[in-house]
XYZ file of N, CA and C in Angstrom:
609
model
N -9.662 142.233 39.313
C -10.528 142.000 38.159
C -9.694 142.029 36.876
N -9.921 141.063 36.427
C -9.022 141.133 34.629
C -9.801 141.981 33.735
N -8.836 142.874 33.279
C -9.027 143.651 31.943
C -9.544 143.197 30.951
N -10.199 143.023 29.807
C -10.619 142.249 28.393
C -9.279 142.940 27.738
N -8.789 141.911 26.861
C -7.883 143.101 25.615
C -9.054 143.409 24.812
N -8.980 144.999 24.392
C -9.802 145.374 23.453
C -9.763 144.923 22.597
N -8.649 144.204 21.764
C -8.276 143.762 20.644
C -8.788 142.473 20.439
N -9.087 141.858 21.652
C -9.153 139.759 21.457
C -10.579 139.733 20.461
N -11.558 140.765 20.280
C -12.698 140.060 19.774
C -12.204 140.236 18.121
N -11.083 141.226 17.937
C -10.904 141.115 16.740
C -10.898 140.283 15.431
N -11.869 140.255 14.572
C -11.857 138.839 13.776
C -10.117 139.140 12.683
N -10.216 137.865 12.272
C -8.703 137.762 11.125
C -9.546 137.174 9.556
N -9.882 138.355 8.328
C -10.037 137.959 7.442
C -8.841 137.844 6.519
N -8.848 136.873 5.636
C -7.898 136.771 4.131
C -7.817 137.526 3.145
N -7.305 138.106 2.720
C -6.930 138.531 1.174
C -6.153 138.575 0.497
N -6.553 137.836 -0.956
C -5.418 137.531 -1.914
C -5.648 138.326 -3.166
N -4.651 139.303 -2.903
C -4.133 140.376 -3.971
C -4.169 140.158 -5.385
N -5.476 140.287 -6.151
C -5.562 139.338 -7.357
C -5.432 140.674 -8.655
N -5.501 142.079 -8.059
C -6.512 142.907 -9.255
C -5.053 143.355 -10.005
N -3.732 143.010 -9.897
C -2.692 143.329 -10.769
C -2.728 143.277 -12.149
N -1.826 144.250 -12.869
C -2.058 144.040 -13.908
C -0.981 142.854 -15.334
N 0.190 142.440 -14.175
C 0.768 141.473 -14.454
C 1.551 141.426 -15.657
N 1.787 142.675 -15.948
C 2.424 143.482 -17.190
C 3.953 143.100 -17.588
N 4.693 142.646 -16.180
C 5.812 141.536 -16.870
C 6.384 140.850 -16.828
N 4.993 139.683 -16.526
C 4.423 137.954 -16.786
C 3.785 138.281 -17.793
N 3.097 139.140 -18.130
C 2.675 138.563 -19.569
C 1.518 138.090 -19.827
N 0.717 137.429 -18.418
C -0.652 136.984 -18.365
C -0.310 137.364 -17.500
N -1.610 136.997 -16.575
C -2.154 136.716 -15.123
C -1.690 135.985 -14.023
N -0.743 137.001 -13.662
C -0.137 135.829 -12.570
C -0.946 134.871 -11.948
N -2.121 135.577 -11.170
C -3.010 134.879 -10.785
C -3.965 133.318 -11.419
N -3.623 133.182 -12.337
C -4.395 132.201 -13.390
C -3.099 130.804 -13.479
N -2.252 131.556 -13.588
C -0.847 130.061 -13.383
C -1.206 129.142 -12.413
N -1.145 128.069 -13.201
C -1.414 126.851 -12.034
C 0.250 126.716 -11.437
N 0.475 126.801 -10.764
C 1.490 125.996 -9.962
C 1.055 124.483 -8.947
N -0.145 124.689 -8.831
C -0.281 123.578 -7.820
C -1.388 123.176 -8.331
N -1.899 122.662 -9.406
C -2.775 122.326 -10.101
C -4.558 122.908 -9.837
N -4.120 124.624 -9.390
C -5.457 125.480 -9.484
C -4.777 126.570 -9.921
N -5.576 127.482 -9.910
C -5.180 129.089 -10.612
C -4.790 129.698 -9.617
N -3.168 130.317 -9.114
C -2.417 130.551 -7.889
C -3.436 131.045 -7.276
N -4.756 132.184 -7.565
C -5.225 132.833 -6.992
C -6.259 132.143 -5.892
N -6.644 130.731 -6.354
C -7.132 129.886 -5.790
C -6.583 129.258 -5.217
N -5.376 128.773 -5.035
C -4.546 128.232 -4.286
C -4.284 128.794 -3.218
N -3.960 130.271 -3.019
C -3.749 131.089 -1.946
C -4.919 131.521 -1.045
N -6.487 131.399 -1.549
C -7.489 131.658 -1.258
C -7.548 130.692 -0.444
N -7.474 129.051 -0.932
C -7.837 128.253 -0.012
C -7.010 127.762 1.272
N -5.526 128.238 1.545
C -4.276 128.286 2.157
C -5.471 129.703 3.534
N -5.359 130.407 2.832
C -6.221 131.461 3.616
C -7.773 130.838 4.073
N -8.167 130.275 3.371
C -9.699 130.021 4.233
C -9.885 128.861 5.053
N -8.177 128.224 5.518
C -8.116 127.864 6.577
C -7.848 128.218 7.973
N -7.434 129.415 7.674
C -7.038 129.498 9.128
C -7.713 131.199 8.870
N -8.502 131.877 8.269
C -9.730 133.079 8.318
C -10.387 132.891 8.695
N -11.099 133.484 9.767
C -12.758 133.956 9.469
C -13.723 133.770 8.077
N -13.425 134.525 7.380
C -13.439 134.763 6.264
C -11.938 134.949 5.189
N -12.581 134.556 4.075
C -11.574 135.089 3.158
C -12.217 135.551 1.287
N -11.016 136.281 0.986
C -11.721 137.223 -0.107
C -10.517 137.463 -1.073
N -11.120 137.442 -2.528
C -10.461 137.437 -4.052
C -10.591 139.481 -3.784
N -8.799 139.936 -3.588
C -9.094 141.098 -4.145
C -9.245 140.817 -5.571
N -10.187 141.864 -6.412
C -9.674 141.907 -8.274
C -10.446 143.020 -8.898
N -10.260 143.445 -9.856
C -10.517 144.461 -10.459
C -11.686 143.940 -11.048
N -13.008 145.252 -11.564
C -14.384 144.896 -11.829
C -14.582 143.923 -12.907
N -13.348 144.360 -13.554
C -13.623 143.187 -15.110
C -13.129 142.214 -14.916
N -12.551 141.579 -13.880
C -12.559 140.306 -13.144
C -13.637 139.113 -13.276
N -14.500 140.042 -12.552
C -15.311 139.628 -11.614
C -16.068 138.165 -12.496
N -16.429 138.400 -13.681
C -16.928 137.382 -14.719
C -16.025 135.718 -14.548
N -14.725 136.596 -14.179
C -14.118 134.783 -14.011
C -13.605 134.496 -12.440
N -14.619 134.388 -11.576
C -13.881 133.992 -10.254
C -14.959 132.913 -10.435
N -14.300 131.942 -9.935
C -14.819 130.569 -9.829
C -16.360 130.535 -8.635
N -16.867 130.005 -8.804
C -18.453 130.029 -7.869
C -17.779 129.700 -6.354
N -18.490 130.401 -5.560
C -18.316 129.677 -4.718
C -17.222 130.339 -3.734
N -16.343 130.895 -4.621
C -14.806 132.258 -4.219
C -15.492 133.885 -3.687
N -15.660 134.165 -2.143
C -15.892 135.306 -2.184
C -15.064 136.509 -2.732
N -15.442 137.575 -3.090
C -14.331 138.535 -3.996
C -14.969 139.840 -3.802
N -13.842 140.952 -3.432
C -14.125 142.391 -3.114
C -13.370 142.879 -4.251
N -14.288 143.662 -5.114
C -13.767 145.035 -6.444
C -13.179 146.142 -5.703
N -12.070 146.303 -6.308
C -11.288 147.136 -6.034
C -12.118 148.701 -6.563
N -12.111 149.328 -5.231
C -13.119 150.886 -5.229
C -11.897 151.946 -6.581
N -10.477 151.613 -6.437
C -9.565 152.306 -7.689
C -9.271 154.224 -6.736
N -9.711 153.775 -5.668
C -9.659 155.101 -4.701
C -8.060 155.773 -4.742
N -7.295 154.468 -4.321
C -5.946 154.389 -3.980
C -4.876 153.758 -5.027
N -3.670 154.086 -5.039
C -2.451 153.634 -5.851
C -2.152 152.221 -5.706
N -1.606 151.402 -6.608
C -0.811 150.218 -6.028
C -1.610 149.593 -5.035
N -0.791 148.410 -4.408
C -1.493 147.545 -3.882
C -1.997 148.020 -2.561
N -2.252 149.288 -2.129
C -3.024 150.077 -1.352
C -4.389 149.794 -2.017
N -4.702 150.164 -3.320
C -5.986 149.861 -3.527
C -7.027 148.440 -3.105
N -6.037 147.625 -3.294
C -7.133 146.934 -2.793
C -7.181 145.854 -1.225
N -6.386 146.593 -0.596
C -6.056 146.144 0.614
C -7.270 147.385 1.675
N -7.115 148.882 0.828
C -7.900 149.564 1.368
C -9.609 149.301 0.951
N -9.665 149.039 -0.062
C -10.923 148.459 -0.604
C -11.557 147.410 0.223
N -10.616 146.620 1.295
C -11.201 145.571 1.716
C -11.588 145.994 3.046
N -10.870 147.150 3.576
C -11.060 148.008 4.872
C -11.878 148.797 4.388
N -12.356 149.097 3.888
C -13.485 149.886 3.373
C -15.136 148.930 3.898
N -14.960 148.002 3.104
C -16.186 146.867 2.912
C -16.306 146.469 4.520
N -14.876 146.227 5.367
C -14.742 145.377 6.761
C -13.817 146.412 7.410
N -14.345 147.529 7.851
C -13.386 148.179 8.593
C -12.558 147.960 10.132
N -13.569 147.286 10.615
C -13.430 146.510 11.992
C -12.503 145.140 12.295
N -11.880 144.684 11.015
C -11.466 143.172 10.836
C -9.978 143.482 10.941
N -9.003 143.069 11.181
C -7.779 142.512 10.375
C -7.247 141.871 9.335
N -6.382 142.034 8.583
C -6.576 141.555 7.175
C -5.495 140.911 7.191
N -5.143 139.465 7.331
C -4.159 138.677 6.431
C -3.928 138.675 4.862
N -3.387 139.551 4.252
C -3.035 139.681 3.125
C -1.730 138.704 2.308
N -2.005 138.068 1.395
C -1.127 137.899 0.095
C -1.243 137.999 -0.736
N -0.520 138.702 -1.471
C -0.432 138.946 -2.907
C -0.343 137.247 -3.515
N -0.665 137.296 -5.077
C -0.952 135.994 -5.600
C 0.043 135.613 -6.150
N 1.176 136.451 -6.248
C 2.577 135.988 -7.351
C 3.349 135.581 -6.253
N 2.998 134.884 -4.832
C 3.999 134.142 -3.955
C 3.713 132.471 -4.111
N 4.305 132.057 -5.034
C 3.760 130.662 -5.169
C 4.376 129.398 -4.344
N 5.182 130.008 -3.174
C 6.103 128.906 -2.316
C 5.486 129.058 -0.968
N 4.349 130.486 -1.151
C 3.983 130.404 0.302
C 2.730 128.997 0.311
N 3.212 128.432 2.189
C 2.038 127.658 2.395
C 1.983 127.407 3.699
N 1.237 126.678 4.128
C 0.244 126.647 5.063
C 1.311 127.128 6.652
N 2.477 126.099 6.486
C 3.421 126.237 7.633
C 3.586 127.841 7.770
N 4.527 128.686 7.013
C 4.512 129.737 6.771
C 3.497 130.844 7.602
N 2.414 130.444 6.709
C 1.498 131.451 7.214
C 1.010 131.078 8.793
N 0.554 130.072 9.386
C 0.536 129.815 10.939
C 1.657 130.457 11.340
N 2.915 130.448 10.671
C 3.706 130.959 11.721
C 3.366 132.310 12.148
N 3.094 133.112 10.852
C 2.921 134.577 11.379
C 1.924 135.013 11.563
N 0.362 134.251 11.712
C -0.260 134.208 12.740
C -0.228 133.805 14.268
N 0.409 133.401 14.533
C 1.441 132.623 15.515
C 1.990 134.196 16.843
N 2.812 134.751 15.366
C 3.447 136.034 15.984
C 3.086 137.103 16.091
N 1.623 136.974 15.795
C 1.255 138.225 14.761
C 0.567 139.029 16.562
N 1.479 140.587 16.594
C 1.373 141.727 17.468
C 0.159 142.483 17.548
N -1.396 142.236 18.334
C -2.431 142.934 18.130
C -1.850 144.213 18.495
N -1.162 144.614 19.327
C -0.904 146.338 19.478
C -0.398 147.122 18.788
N 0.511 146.421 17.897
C 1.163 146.920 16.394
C 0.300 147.566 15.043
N 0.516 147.896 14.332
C -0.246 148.703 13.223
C 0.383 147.270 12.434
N 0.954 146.792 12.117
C 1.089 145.181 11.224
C 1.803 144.127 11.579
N 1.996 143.344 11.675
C 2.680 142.102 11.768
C 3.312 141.078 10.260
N 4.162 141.493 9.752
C 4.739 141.588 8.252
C 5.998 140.569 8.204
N 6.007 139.884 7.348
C 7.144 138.745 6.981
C 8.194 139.764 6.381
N 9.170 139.255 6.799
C 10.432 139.679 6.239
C 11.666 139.118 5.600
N 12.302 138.743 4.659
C 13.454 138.019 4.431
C 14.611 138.227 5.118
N 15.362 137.600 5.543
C 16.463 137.475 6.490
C 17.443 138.594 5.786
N 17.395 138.298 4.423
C 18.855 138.990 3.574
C 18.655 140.462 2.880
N 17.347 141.162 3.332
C 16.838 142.404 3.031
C 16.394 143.185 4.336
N 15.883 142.314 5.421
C 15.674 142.884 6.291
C 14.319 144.106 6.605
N 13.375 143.988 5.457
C 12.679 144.946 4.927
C 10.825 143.828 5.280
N 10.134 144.811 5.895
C 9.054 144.471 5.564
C 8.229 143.880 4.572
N 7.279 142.882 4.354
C 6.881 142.724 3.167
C 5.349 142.946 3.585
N 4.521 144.174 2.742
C 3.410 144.580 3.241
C 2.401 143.601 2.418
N 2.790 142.760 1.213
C 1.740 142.011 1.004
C 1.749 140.400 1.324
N 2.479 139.905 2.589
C 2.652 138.848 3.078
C 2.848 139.631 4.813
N 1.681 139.603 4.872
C 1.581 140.808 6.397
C 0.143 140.289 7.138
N -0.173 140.920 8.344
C -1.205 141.183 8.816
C -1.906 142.281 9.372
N -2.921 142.741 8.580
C -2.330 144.515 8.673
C -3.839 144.811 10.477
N -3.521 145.309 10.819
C -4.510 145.732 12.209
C -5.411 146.408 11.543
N -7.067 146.926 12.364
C -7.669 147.829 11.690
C -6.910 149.194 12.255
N -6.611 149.940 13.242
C -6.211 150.545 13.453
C -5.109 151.077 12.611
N -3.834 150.112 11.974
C -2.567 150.208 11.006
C -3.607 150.914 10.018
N -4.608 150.426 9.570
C -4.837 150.625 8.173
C -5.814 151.920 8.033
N -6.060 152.427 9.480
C -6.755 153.946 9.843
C -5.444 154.637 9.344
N -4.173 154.177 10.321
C -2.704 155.451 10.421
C -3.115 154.897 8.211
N -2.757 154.186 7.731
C -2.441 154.161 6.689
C -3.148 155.100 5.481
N -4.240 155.649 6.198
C -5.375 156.099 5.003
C -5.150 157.741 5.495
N -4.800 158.070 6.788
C -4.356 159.195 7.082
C -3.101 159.291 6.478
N -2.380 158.456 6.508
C -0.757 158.801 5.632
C -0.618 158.795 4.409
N -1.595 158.366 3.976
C -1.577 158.463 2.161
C -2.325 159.790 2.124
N -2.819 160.613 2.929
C -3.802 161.719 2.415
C -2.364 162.673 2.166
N -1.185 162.562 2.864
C -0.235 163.305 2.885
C 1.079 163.202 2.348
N 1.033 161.510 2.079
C 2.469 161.085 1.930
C 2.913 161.354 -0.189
N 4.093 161.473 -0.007
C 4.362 161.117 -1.629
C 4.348 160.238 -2.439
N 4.481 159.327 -1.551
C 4.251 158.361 -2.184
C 3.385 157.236 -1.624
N 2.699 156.566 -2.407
C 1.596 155.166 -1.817
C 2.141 153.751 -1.885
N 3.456 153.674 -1.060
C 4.293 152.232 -0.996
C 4.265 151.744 0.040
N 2.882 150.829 0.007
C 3.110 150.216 2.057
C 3.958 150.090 2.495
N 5.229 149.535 1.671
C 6.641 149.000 2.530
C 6.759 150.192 2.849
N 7.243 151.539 2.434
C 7.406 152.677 2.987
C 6.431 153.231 4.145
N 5.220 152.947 3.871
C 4.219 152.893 5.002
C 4.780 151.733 6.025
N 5.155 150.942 6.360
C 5.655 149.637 7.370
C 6.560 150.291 7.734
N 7.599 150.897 6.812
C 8.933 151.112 7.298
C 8.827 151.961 8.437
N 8.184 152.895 8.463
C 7.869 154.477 9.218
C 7.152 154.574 10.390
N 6.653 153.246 10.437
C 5.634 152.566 11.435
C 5.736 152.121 12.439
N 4.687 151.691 13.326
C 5.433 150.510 14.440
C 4.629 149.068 13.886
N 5.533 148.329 13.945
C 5.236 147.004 13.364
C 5.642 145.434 14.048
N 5.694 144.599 14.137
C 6.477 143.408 13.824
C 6.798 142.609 12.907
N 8.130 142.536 13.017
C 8.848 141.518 11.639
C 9.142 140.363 12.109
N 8.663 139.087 11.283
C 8.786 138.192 11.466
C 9.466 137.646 10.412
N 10.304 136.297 10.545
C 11.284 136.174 9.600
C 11.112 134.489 9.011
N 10.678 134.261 7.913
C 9.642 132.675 8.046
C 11.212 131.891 8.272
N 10.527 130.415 8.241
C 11.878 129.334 8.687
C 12.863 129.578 7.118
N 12.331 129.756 6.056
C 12.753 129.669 4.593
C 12.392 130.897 3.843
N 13.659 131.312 3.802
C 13.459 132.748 2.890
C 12.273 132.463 1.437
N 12.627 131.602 0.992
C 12.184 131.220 -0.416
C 10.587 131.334 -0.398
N 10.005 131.471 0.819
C 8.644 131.408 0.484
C 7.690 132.662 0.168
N 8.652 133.312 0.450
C 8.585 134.951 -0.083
C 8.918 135.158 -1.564
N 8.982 133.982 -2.079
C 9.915 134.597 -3.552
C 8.682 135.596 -4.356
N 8.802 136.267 -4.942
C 7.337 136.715 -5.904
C 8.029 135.923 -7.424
N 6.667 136.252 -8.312
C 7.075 135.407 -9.160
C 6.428 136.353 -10.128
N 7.456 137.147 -11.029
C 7.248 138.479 -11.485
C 7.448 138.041 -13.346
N 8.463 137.421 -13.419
C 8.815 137.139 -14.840
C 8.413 136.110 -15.542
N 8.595 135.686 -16.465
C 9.214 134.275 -17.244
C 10.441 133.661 -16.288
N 11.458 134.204 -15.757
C 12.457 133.679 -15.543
C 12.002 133.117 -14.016
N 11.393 134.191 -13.226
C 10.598 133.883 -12.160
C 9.887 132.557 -12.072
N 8.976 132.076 -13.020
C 8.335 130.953 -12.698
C 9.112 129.447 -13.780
N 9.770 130.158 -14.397
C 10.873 128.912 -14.372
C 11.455 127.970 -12.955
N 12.232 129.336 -12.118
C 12.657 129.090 -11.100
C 11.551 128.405 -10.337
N 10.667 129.063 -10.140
C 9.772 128.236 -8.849
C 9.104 126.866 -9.506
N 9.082 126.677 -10.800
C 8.879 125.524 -11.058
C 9.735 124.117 -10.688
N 11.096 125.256 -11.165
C 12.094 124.663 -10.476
C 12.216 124.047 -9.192
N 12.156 124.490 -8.388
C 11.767 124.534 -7.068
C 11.000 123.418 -6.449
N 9.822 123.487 -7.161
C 8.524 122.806 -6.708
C 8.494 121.029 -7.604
N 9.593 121.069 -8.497
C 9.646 120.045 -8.940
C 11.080 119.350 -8.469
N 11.790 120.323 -7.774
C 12.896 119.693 -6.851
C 12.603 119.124 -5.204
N 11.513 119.120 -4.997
C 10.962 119.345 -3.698
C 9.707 118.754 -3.787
């Protein structure tokens, strides 16, 4: 008789890490068009192809400008850093898996992300992109398990610090390594989205 994996009914929702405070960009990362929408929409709809569902993390005073039509979870402000609203979304969907990206990755796309759904380890606590030349988890270009994100809410009750990568690091996980480092770039500065303009107008 075959076993069921406990894990197969597991659904895969989206979330794009919107509630930052973007302090040095200067605006809203999230609001930069790079691809002629507001990144945060761009990454939403990259995600609500291949989700269940998908969802605008953002902070309450957000909420007035998400476009109609964009589902979006308020960050509860329970937790530090981008714990808050990754846990905010395990809060609302505790039972789900969460494909997470943050919104300042403006090279990620569609190829990319299949891949590490592709690879992505149900027995693992995450399944996390990594750059070849750091070798380091990236917890907001990840897929976090519900289970990962139980160990995660028990480890912040204790830990010193609230840095998923430090949470990934300590963990059991899988790293996956995309075909192109570059699609990991974040895009943090002025000088930052020079470059990826760069980029996107070389290409």
């Amino acid at each position: 008789m075959e076993i069921e994996d406990k894990n197969s009914q597991i659904k895969l929702y989206g979330l794009v890490l919107s509630g930052g405070r973007s302090s040095r960009m200067g605006q809203d990362k999230g609001l930069i068009k790079y691809h002629n929408l507001p990144q945060r929409e761009h990454v939403y709809n990259l995600l609500s192809q291949v989700c269940d569902k998908t969802f605008l993390s953002i902070r309450k005073e957000q909420s007035s400008e998400i476009s109609k039509g964009i589902a979006s979870i308020i960050d509860k402000d329970e937790f530090k850093g981008p714990f808050n609203g990754l846990l905010s979304a395990n809060y609302a969907y505790p039972k789900v898996a969460w494909l997470v990206l943050a919104c300042d990755l403006p090279l990620i796309d569609l190829k990319a992300i299949n891949q590490l759904i592709a690879a992505r380890d149900k027995e693992n606590n995450a399944t996390a992109f990594a750059t070849r030349k750091s070798g380091l988890p990236e917890p907001l270009a990840a897929i976090w398990e519900p289970h990962g994100l139980a160990h995660a809410i028990d480890y912040l009750e204790h830990a010193t610090s609230s840095c998923p990568r430090k949470f990934l690091i300590n963990s059991e996980i899988k790293l996956v390594f995309p075909e192109n480092d570059f699609v990991l770039m974040n895009a943090n500065s002025e000088e930052d989205y020079r470059e990826v303009v760069s980029k996107l107008e070389s290409s």
